[in-house]
Short mmCIF file of C-alpha atoms in Angstrom, two decimals:
data_model
loop_
_atom_site.label_atom_id
_atom_site.label_comp_id
_atom_site.label_asym_id
_atom_site.label_seq_id
_atom_site.Cartn_x
_atom_site.Cartn_y
_atom_site.Cartn_z
CA MET A 95 1.68 103.88 35.31
CA GLN A 96 2.07 100.03 34.95
CA LEU A 97 5.51 98.67 34.93
CA TYR A 98 4.72 95.15 35.88
CA ASN A 99 2.90 91.83 34.78
CA THR A 100 -0.61 91.45 36.15
CA LEU A 101 -1.24 87.83 34.72
CA SER A 102 0.37 84.50 35.83
CA ALA A 103 2.26 82.51 33.25
CA GLU A 104 -0.87 79.94 33.11
CA GLU A 105 -3.23 82.88 32.69
CA ARG A 106 -1.30 84.32 29.68
CA ALA A 107 -0.97 80.89 27.91
CA GLN A 108 -4.83 80.78 28.20
CA LEU A 109 -5.40 84.05 26.68
CA ILE A 110 -2.91 83.57 24.02
CA ASP A 111 -4.73 80.14 23.06
CA GLU A 112 -8.12 81.75 23.39
CA ALA A 113 -6.99 84.37 20.97
CA GLY A 114 -5.93 82.01 18.35
CA GLN A 115 -3.59 84.64 16.74
CA GLN A 116 -0.15 83.71 15.44
CA ARG A 117 3.04 85.09 17.38
CA LEU A 118 6.28 85.62 16.21
CA THR A 119 9.45 84.76 18.23
CA LEU A 120 12.28 87.01 17.52
CA SER A 121 15.53 88.55 19.10
CA PHE A 122 17.55 91.55 18.30
CA TYR A 123 20.37 93.58 19.94
CA ALA A 124 22.26 96.53 19.57
CA TYR A 125 25.29 98.32 21.01
CA ALA A 126 24.81 102.11 21.80
CA LYS A 127 25.47 104.44 24.44
CA ILE A 128 22.28 104.83 26.64
CA GLU A 129 22.37 107.65 29.18
CA ASP A 130 19.36 106.79 31.33
CA PRO A 131 18.66 103.13 31.01
CA LYS A 132 15.85 103.11 33.68
CA LYS A 133 14.07 105.65 31.76
CA PHE A 134 14.86 103.55 28.42
CA ARG A 135 13.48 100.33 30.18
CA ASP A 136 10.27 102.17 31.43
CA ASP A 137 9.38 103.61 28.13
CA LEU A 138 10.06 100.18 26.38
CA PHE A 139 7.68 98.20 28.93
CA ILE A 140 4.80 100.72 28.56
CA GLU A 141 5.07 100.55 24.77
CA TRP A 142 5.55 96.97 24.34
CA ASN A 143 2.67 96.19 26.97
CA LYS A 144 0.35 97.95 24.89
CA LEU A 145 1.22 95.64 21.96
CA ASP A 146 1.03 92.35 23.79
CA ALA A 147 4.63 91.83 23.51
CA LEU A 148 6.11 89.50 25.70
CA GLY A 149 9.69 88.40 26.42
CA ARG A 150 13.17 88.79 28.31
CA THR A 151 15.21 91.90 27.63
CA TYR A 152 18.21 93.56 29.25
CA VAL A 153 19.20 96.73 28.91
CA ALA A 154 22.34 98.83 30.17
CA LYS A 155 24.33 101.97 29.44
CA GLU A 156 26.02 100.01 26.49
CA GLY A 157 22.87 98.96 24.60
CA ILE A 158 19.94 96.61 24.44
CA ASN A 159 19.57 92.71 24.30
CA ALA A 160 16.14 91.24 23.69
CA GLN A 161 14.33 87.89 23.17
CA MET A 162 10.59 88.56 22.31
CA SER A 163 7.16 87.13 21.35
CA VAL A 164 5.23 89.49 19.38
CA PRO A 165 1.61 89.00 17.78
CA ALA A 166 2.11 88.84 14.06
CA GLU A 167 -0.19 91.59 13.33
CA ASN A 168 1.48 94.11 15.66
CA ILE A 169 5.15 93.45 14.14
CA GLU A 170 5.19 96.62 12.49
CA ALA A 171 4.12 98.38 15.31
CA PHE A 172 6.76 96.72 17.49
CA ARG A 173 9.29 97.62 14.84
CA GLU A 174 8.15 101.47 15.21
CA THR A 175 8.76 101.25 18.94
CA LEU A 176 12.34 100.55 18.09
CA GLU A 177 13.04 102.85 15.43
CA VAL A 178 12.07 106.00 17.43
CA TYR A 179 15.43 105.45 18.64
CA ASP A 180 18.37 106.41 16.05
CA PHE A 181 20.39 103.68 17.06
CA MET A 182 17.74 101.20 16.14
CA LYS A 183 16.77 102.33 12.75
CA ASN A 184 16.66 99.57 10.47
CA ILE A 185 17.56 97.08 13.02
CA ARG A 186 17.80 93.27 12.19
CA LEU A 187 15.00 91.10 13.76
CA ASN A 188 16.27 87.50 14.03
CA VAL A 189 13.17 85.63 13.55
CA ALA A 190 13.00 82.17 14.93
CA VAL A 191 13.47 79.23 12.75
CA GLU A 192 10.40 77.46 14.70
CA GLN A 193 7.51 79.18 15.95
CA ASP A 194 5.80 78.61 19.13
CA ASP A 195 2.91 80.81 20.64
CA HIS A 196 4.08 80.05 24.09
CA SER A 197 7.88 80.75 23.88
CA PHE A 198 7.29 83.62 26.25
CA LEU A 199 4.53 84.17 28.84
CA LYS A 200 5.64 87.36 30.60
CA LEU A 201 7.15 90.63 29.73
CA THR A 202 10.36 91.55 31.71
CA VAL A 203 12.53 94.39 30.79
CA LYS A 204 15.63 94.55 33.31
CA VAL A 205 18.17 97.20 33.77
CA ARG A 206 21.82 95.43 33.93
CA ASP A 207 25.59 96.52 34.07
CA LYS A 208 25.96 95.01 30.78
CA ILE A 209 23.78 93.35 28.30
CA VAL A 210 25.99 90.25 28.16
CA ALA A 211 27.78 89.10 31.19
CA ASP A 212 31.44 89.15 29.35
CA GLY A 213 33.60 89.96 32.35
CA LEU A 214 35.50 92.51 30.04
CA ASN A 215 36.75 96.02 31.15
CA ASP A 216 35.28 97.85 27.98
CA GLU A 217 37.76 100.78 28.86
CA THR A 218 40.66 98.64 28.13
CA PHE A 219 40.23 98.12 24.51
CA ASP A 220 37.95 99.57 21.46
CA VAL A 221 34.66 97.82 21.73
CA THR A 222 33.72 99.40 18.31
CA ASN A 223 36.87 97.51 16.54
CA ILE A 224 34.99 94.33 15.61
CA GLY A 225 35.56 91.66 13.16
CA VAL A 226 34.35 91.36 9.71
CA HIS A 227 30.68 90.13 9.58
CA LEU A 228 30.20 87.25 7.39
CA LYS A 229 26.91 86.09 5.68
CA ALA A 230 25.94 82.41 5.32
CA ASN A 231 27.48 81.91 1.92
CA GLU A 232 30.53 83.51 2.99
CA PHE A 233 30.58 81.52 6.25
CA ASN A 234 30.51 78.41 4.33
CA GLU A 235 33.25 79.19 2.25
CA ILE A 236 35.88 80.50 4.91
CA ILE A 237 35.45 77.49 6.99
CA GLU A 238 36.39 75.14 4.52
CA ASP A 239 39.81 76.96 4.19
CA PRO A 240 42.44 74.77 6.09
CA ASN A 241 43.85 78.28 7.50
CA THR A 242 40.56 78.82 9.34
CA ILE A 243 39.62 77.92 13.05
CA VAL A 244 36.02 78.12 13.83
CA VAL A 245 35.03 78.77 17.44
CA ASP A 246 31.80 78.30 19.29
CA PHE A 247 31.17 81.09 21.85
CA ARG A 248 28.10 79.36 23.33
CA ASN A 249 28.07 77.30 26.77
CA HIS A 250 28.52 73.50 26.68
CA TYR A 251 24.73 72.85 27.05
CA GLU A 252 24.21 74.41 23.92
CA SER A 253 26.75 73.23 21.72
CA GLU A 254 25.99 69.76 22.88
CA ILE A 255 22.70 69.38 20.79
CA GLY A 256 24.18 71.26 17.93
CA HIS A 257 27.27 73.00 16.40
CA PHE A 258 29.02 73.85 13.27
CA LYS A 259 31.19 70.75 11.93
CA GLY A 260 34.93 71.21 13.20
CA ALA A 261 34.23 73.97 15.51
CA ILE A 262 36.05 74.40 19.00
CA THR A 263 33.41 73.93 21.29
CA PRO A 264 34.51 75.19 25.00
CA ASP A 265 33.53 73.24 27.73
CA VAL A 266 32.27 76.21 29.65
CA GLU A 267 29.08 77.50 31.62
CA THR A 268 29.30 81.18 30.70
CA PHE A 269 30.61 83.15 27.95
CA ARG A 270 33.05 84.87 30.05
CA GLU A 271 34.86 81.88 31.06
CA SER A 272 35.41 80.77 27.09
CA LEU A 273 37.35 84.39 26.44
CA PRO A 274 40.66 83.59 28.33
CA ILE A 275 40.65 79.85 27.49
CA ILE A 276 40.23 80.49 23.74
CA ASN A 277 42.95 83.39 23.96
CA GLU A 278 45.19 80.86 25.56
CA GLN A 279 44.56 78.15 23.31
CA LEU A 280 45.16 79.97 20.20
CA LYS A 281 47.99 82.36 21.38
CA ASP A 282 50.31 80.85 18.56
CA PHE A 283 47.97 81.28 15.62
CA LYS A 284 47.44 84.99 16.18
CA GLU A 285 49.18 86.09 12.79
CA ASP A 286 48.38 83.51 10.25
CA LYS A 287 44.97 81.90 10.75
CA ASN A 288 41.42 83.08 10.16
CA LEU A 289 39.62 83.27 13.58
CA VAL A 290 36.06 82.74 12.75
CA MET A 291 33.24 82.68 15.60
CA TYR A 292 29.70 82.31 16.05
CA CYS A 293 27.14 82.39 18.78
CA THR A 294 23.32 82.16 18.80
CA GLY A 295 22.14 85.60 17.65
CA GLY A 296 25.53 87.15 17.08
CA ILE A 297 25.69 89.52 20.16
CA ARG A 298 28.48 87.52 22.05
CA CYS A 299 30.55 87.66 19.03
CA GLU A 300 30.29 91.51 18.85
CA LYS A 301 32.18 92.02 21.78
CA ALA A 302 34.28 89.00 21.33
CA SER A 303 35.64 89.80 18.10
CA ALA A 304 36.85 93.13 19.42
CA PHE A 305 38.35 91.55 22.23
CA PHE A 306 40.35 89.09 20.25
CA LYS A 307 41.61 91.87 17.83
CA HIS A 308 42.88 93.71 20.79
CA GLN A 309 44.84 90.48 22.06
CA GLY A 310 46.55 90.66 18.44
CA PHE A 311 44.56 88.21 16.18
CA LYS A 312 44.99 89.86 12.66
CA ASN A 313 42.10 88.03 10.80
CA VAL A 314 38.92 87.94 12.90
CA TYR A 315 35.53 87.16 11.42
CA GLN A 316 31.98 86.41 12.90
CA LEU A 317 28.70 85.15 11.79
CA GLU A 318 26.33 87.69 11.09
CA GLY A 319 23.11 87.41 13.04
CA GLY A 320 24.38 84.17 14.41
CA ILE A 321 23.07 80.70 14.02
CA ILE A 322 19.52 82.06 13.61
CA ASN A 323 20.15 84.21 10.85
CA TYR A 324 22.25 81.65 9.32
CA ALA A 325 19.45 79.26 9.44
CA LYS A 326 17.21 81.61 7.53
CA GLN A 327 19.64 82.41 4.91
CA ILE A 328 20.62 78.88 4.06
CA LYS A 329 16.86 78.10 3.65
CA GLU A 330 16.30 80.94 1.41
CA GLU A 331 19.33 80.50 -0.72
CA GLY A 332 19.07 76.84 -0.83
CA LEU A 333 22.67 76.47 0.77
CA GLU A 334 23.98 73.48 2.37
CA SER A 335 24.05 73.59 6.12
CA LYS A 336 27.55 73.41 7.80
CA PHE A 337 25.76 73.50 11.27
CA ILE A 338 24.36 70.04 12.52
CA GLY A 339 21.76 69.53 14.95
CA LYS A 340 19.57 71.92 17.01
CA ASN A 341 20.24 75.43 17.96
CA PHE A 342 19.34 76.02 21.67
CA VAL A 343 17.32 78.82 22.72
CA PHE A 344 16.66 80.79 25.86
CA ASP A 345 12.72 80.39 25.80
CA HIS A 346 10.45 77.85 26.87
CA ARG A 347 10.97 75.99 23.49
CA LEU A 348 14.53 75.25 24.71
CA GLY A 349 15.68 74.56 21.18
CA GLU A 350 14.87 74.68 17.38
CA ARG A 351 15.95 72.21 14.85
CA ILE A 352 18.21 73.52 12.11
CA THR A 353 18.97 69.71 10.65
CA ASP A 354 17.20 66.68 11.36
CA ASP A 355 20.51 65.37 12.67
CA ILE A 356 20.61 64.12 16.35
CA VAL A 357 24.18 64.71 17.69
CA SER A 358 23.57 64.36 21.53
CA GLN A 359 22.07 61.44 23.93
CA CYS A 360 19.75 61.21 26.70
CA HIS A 361 21.57 62.03 29.70
CA GLN A 362 20.18 59.13 31.72
CA CYS A 363 20.07 56.02 29.18
CA GLY A 364 22.51 57.06 26.29
CA LYS A 365 19.37 56.84 23.59
CA PRO A 366 20.06 59.62 20.74
CA CYS A 367 18.05 62.67 22.00
CA ASP A 368 18.22 66.36 21.89
CA ASN A 369 15.42 67.52 24.08
CA HIS A 370 16.16 69.57 26.92
CA THR A 371 14.11 69.82 30.13
CA ASN A 372 14.39 71.15 33.49
CA CYS A 373 14.34 68.57 36.49
CA GLU A 374 10.82 68.44 38.07
CA ASN A 375 12.04 68.82 41.60
CA GLU A 376 11.88 72.67 42.16
CA GLY A 377 14.72 72.67 44.52
CA CYS A 378 16.95 71.17 41.79
CA HIS A 379 15.39 72.33 38.25
CA LEU A 380 18.79 71.12 36.47
CA LEU A 381 18.74 71.53 32.77
CA PHE A 382 19.46 68.35 30.91
CA ILE A 383 18.61 66.15 28.15
CA GLN A 384 15.97 63.51 28.65
CA CYS A 385 14.09 61.04 26.14
CA ASP A 386 10.57 60.36 26.25
CA ALA A 387 11.12 56.90 28.13
CA CYS A 388 13.30 58.19 30.87
CA LYS A 389 10.87 61.19 31.13
CA ALA A 390 8.18 58.55 31.99
CA VAL A 391 10.14 56.39 34.19
CA MET A 392 11.76 59.19 36.02
CA GLU A 393 8.83 61.39 36.29
CA ASN A 394 10.85 64.30 34.64
CA CYS A 395 13.44 64.08 37.19
CA CYS A 396 17.36 64.30 36.84
CA SER A 397 17.90 61.45 39.67
CA VAL A 398 16.37 59.00 42.02
CA GLU A 399 16.91 61.56 44.76
CA CYS A 400 14.88 64.22 43.02
CA GLN A 401 12.29 61.67 42.24
CA GLU A 402 11.74 60.78 45.90
CA ILE A 403 11.51 64.57 46.82
CA ILE A 404 8.59 65.28 44.29
CA HIS A 405 6.46 62.49 46.15
CA LEU A 406 6.99 64.32 49.56
CA PRO A 407 4.08 66.46 50.84
CA MET A 408 4.61 70.05 49.43
CA ASP A 409 5.30 71.56 52.91
CA GLU A 410 8.16 69.16 53.23
CA GLN A 411 9.39 70.16 49.93
CA ILE A 412 9.54 73.88 50.65
CA LYS A 413 11.13 73.05 53.98
CA LEU A 414 14.07 71.25 52.07
CA ARG A 415 14.57 74.15 49.80
CA ARG A 416 14.65 76.80 52.43
CA GLY A 417 17.84 78.39 52.27
CA VAL A 418 19.05 76.56 49.30
CA SER A 419 20.41 78.24 46.00
CA VAL A 420 19.96 76.64 42.80
CA GLY A 421 21.11 79.91 40.71
CA ASN A 422 18.88 80.72 37.79
CA LYS A 423 15.97 78.42 38.25
CA ILE A 424 14.93 78.52 34.52
CA PHE A 425 18.26 77.41 32.99
CA ARG A 426 20.35 76.22 35.75
CA LYS A 427 23.38 74.82 33.86
CA GLY A 428 25.35 72.99 36.23
CA LYS A 429 26.62 69.30 35.36
CA SER A 430 25.65 66.36 37.52
CA ASP A 431 27.39 62.99 38.18
CA LYS A 432 23.99 61.45 38.02
CA LEU A 433 23.97 62.10 34.19
CA LYS A 434 26.00 59.59 32.68
CA PHE A 435 25.90 60.40 29.18
CA LYS A 436 26.40 64.10 29.52
CA HIS A 437 29.20 65.04 26.69
CA SER A 438 30.73 68.52 26.48
CA GLY A 439 34.02 69.96 25.25
CA ASP A 440 35.21 68.15 22.26
CA LEU A 441 32.14 66.97 20.47
CA SER A 442 31.56 64.79 17.75
CA ASP A 443 30.24 65.89 14.22
CA VAL A 444 28.87 62.56 13.47
CA ALA A 445 24.71 62.27 13.46
CA LEU A 446 23.54 59.71 15.93
CA ALA A 447 19.93 59.54 14.76
CA VAL A 448 17.67 61.25 12.45
CA ALA A 449 14.77 63.29 14.05
CA SER A 450 11.21 62.47 13.04
CA LYS A 451 9.25 65.21 11.67
CA PRO A 452 6.81 66.62 14.21
CA THR A 453 3.20 67.02 12.84
CA SER A 454 3.11 70.23 14.77
CA ILE A 455 5.60 72.28 16.87
CA ARG A 456 3.38 72.37 19.78
CA GLN A 457 -0.01 70.54 19.56
CA LYS A 458 -1.76 72.39 22.27
CA VAL A 459 -1.45 75.86 20.62
CA LYS A 460 -3.80 74.57 18.01
CA ILE A 461 -6.65 73.39 20.67
CA LYS A 462 -9.17 76.07 21.60
CA LYS A 463 -9.26 75.39 25.34
CA VAL A 464 -10.15 77.02 28.49
CA LEU A 465 -8.50 76.55 31.99
CA ILE A 466 -10.37 74.70 34.78
CA GLY A 467 -8.30 74.22 37.55
CA THR A 468 -5.17 72.56 39.07
CA ALA A 469 -4.42 69.16 40.53
CA GLN A 470 -4.87 68.70 44.11
CA HIS A 471 -3.17 65.39 45.16
CA TYR A 472 -0.69 63.18 43.68
CA PHE A 473 -1.64 59.56 43.63
CA THR A 474 0.83 56.92 42.98
CA LYS A 475 -2.15 54.90 41.62
CA ALA A 476 -2.04 55.56 37.89
CA SER A 477 -5.84 55.75 37.44
CA VAL A 478 -6.89 58.51 40.03
CA ALA A 479 -6.94 62.34 38.92
CA GLN A 480 -8.60 65.23 41.66
CA PHE A 481 -8.94 68.90 40.43
CA LEU A 482 -10.06 71.89 41.94
CA VAL A 483 -12.59 73.90 39.68
CA GLU A 484 -10.93 77.26 39.77
CA ASN A 485 -12.83 78.50 36.53
CA HIS A 486 -15.97 77.91 34.67
CA GLU A 487 -17.56 74.22 35.19
CA LEU A 488 -17.47 71.02 34.11
CA LYS A 489 -20.30 68.78 32.84
CA ASN A 490 -20.33 64.93 32.06
CA GLY A 491 -19.35 64.43 28.33
CA ASP A 492 -17.00 67.40 28.21
CA LYS A 493 -13.83 66.81 26.27
CA ILE A 494 -10.87 67.63 28.59
CA LEU A 495 -6.99 68.03 28.29
CA ILE A 496 -4.80 67.48 31.18
CA SER A 497 -1.28 69.27 30.58
CA GLY A 498 2.01 69.25 32.61
CA PRO A 499 5.63 69.31 32.08
CA SER A 500 5.82 65.30 32.87
CA THR A 501 2.31 64.28 31.99
CA GLY A 502 2.42 66.11 28.26
CA ASN A 503 -0.93 66.52 26.81
CA GLU A 504 -3.59 63.94 27.45
CA GLU A 505 -7.13 64.22 26.23
CA LEU A 506 -10.30 62.47 27.23
CA ILE A 507 -13.79 62.49 27.72
CA LEU A 508 -15.18 63.38 31.20
CA GLU A 509 -17.69 60.69 32.56
CA ASN A 510 -18.45 58.85 35.57
CA PHE A 511 -16.80 61.41 37.90
CA PHE A 512 -17.18 62.43 41.62
CA VAL A 513 -17.77 65.75 43.02
CA ASN A 514 -16.92 66.81 46.51
CA GLY A 515 -16.84 62.88 47.20
CA ALA A 516 -20.25 62.11 45.70
CA ALA A 517 -21.14 60.80 42.17
CA ASN A 518 -22.56 63.78 40.07
CA ASP A 519 -22.53 64.91 36.57
CA HIS A 520 -21.95 68.49 37.03
CA ALA A 521 -19.07 70.58 38.88
CA ILE A 522 -19.03 74.41 39.61
CA LEU A 523 -16.56 76.84 40.99
CA GLY A 524 -14.90 75.43 44.25
CA ASP A 525 -15.88 71.96 43.67
CA LYS A 526 -13.22 69.11 43.69
CA VAL A 527 -13.74 66.53 40.80
CA THR A 528 -12.27 63.09 40.93
CA PHE A 529 -12.27 60.70 38.14
CA GLN A 530 -10.42 57.79 36.55
CA VAL A 531 -7.47 58.27 33.91
CA PRO A 532 -5.29 55.81 32.26
CA PHE A 533 -1.98 57.51 33.44
CA ARG A 534 -0.62 59.11 36.44
CA VAL A 535 -1.67 62.72 37.39
CA ARG A 536 0.98 65.14 38.87
CA LEU A 537 0.69 68.33 41.21
CA SER A 538 1.91 70.41 38.30
CA ASP A 539 -0.73 69.50 36.08
CA LYS A 540 -3.58 71.68 34.46
CA LEU A 541 -7.05 70.75 33.62
CA PHE A 542 -8.65 72.44 30.79
CA LYS A 543 -11.89 72.03 28.86
CA ILE A 544 -11.62 71.70 25.16
CA ILE A 545 -13.83 74.27 23.38
CA GLU A 546 -15.18 72.70 19.91
#
């Protein structure tokens, strides 16, 4: 019985590209009483693995919370794996606004104490006594009421790049932090104000609305399906978007655009920008906003200190990381004094710039390619690249793609290269190939051969 991934993220990405099939990124959640979360987890993994479904899912005795990437042709079969359980009959699947075949590259289904870390004792209040669900048009109407208070129940790094106009955006790093802060901040408005809340997909508001009703708030409302479902409805119904900017998402995309407004700045230079990235230094991996210009100058690093570290030999980098915890390495959310233009808490509703329309969400998804190998050395001279051929072969005249988090996607024709130090026109498995490039290659870069 296979209950684990057998492919690396890189291998999975290669298979996805070679298959050339459209995948759908989606999310869903359900609160329900699950007697045996481990068996529930195992059963889901087995069925989803058969369908090539990837993603990150948490299950607990209180329910399920999932973000997934599923082949479009398998979507109905995927729904059937959910609807064998009564509590997921006709469950709403929040399909992403922007699609990316590489949004998830592994399947993980984990058993947790709770499907959302809210820090609440569920035995002290009725978790089923939730607020009134609002559709997009109803939400737009109620937030125009001067008697309404709108609260964003997401974290600072989420609300910074996009939020509803006029919303309270708590300066918090976790959902559990926001609950007591908002309760104290709004304690004088429990009787006479409409408390309207929203989050990414709706799950945080399910518990929060019940908590605030228990705290004495009389008029509690929540955006049904969160920002994801709101964006879908305003597009389908031709409604005005009261949300401005980008919606942060917890997959490799790190965000999907709702409006063309850019409301945040590059954390390093202050230029209008809303593209999140993770620091290239594996011992840091800080999540921050970085424009393309700073990405090139800083080599995808959050600070000069981290930039110096990525130039060290790999064994020295590993030595520096030993015994140092950086929390969740994918979405490390902490702030840094090095980021001069980081904003959180009381955010502006004024757009700083208008985003340009991308020609493609992810260009490399449309390119048929095969992984050849990985970079072997870091050359400060921006004209030398060396890769180890770990798969297939290379010949003079091949069209290649060099791809990496800092390098981006660079295409060129391979010619006049060296194999194991000698001029040659053919490289096979195990060979080291060296050739000239008009840019800088990094150890994190991968070499692909483009298949015409």
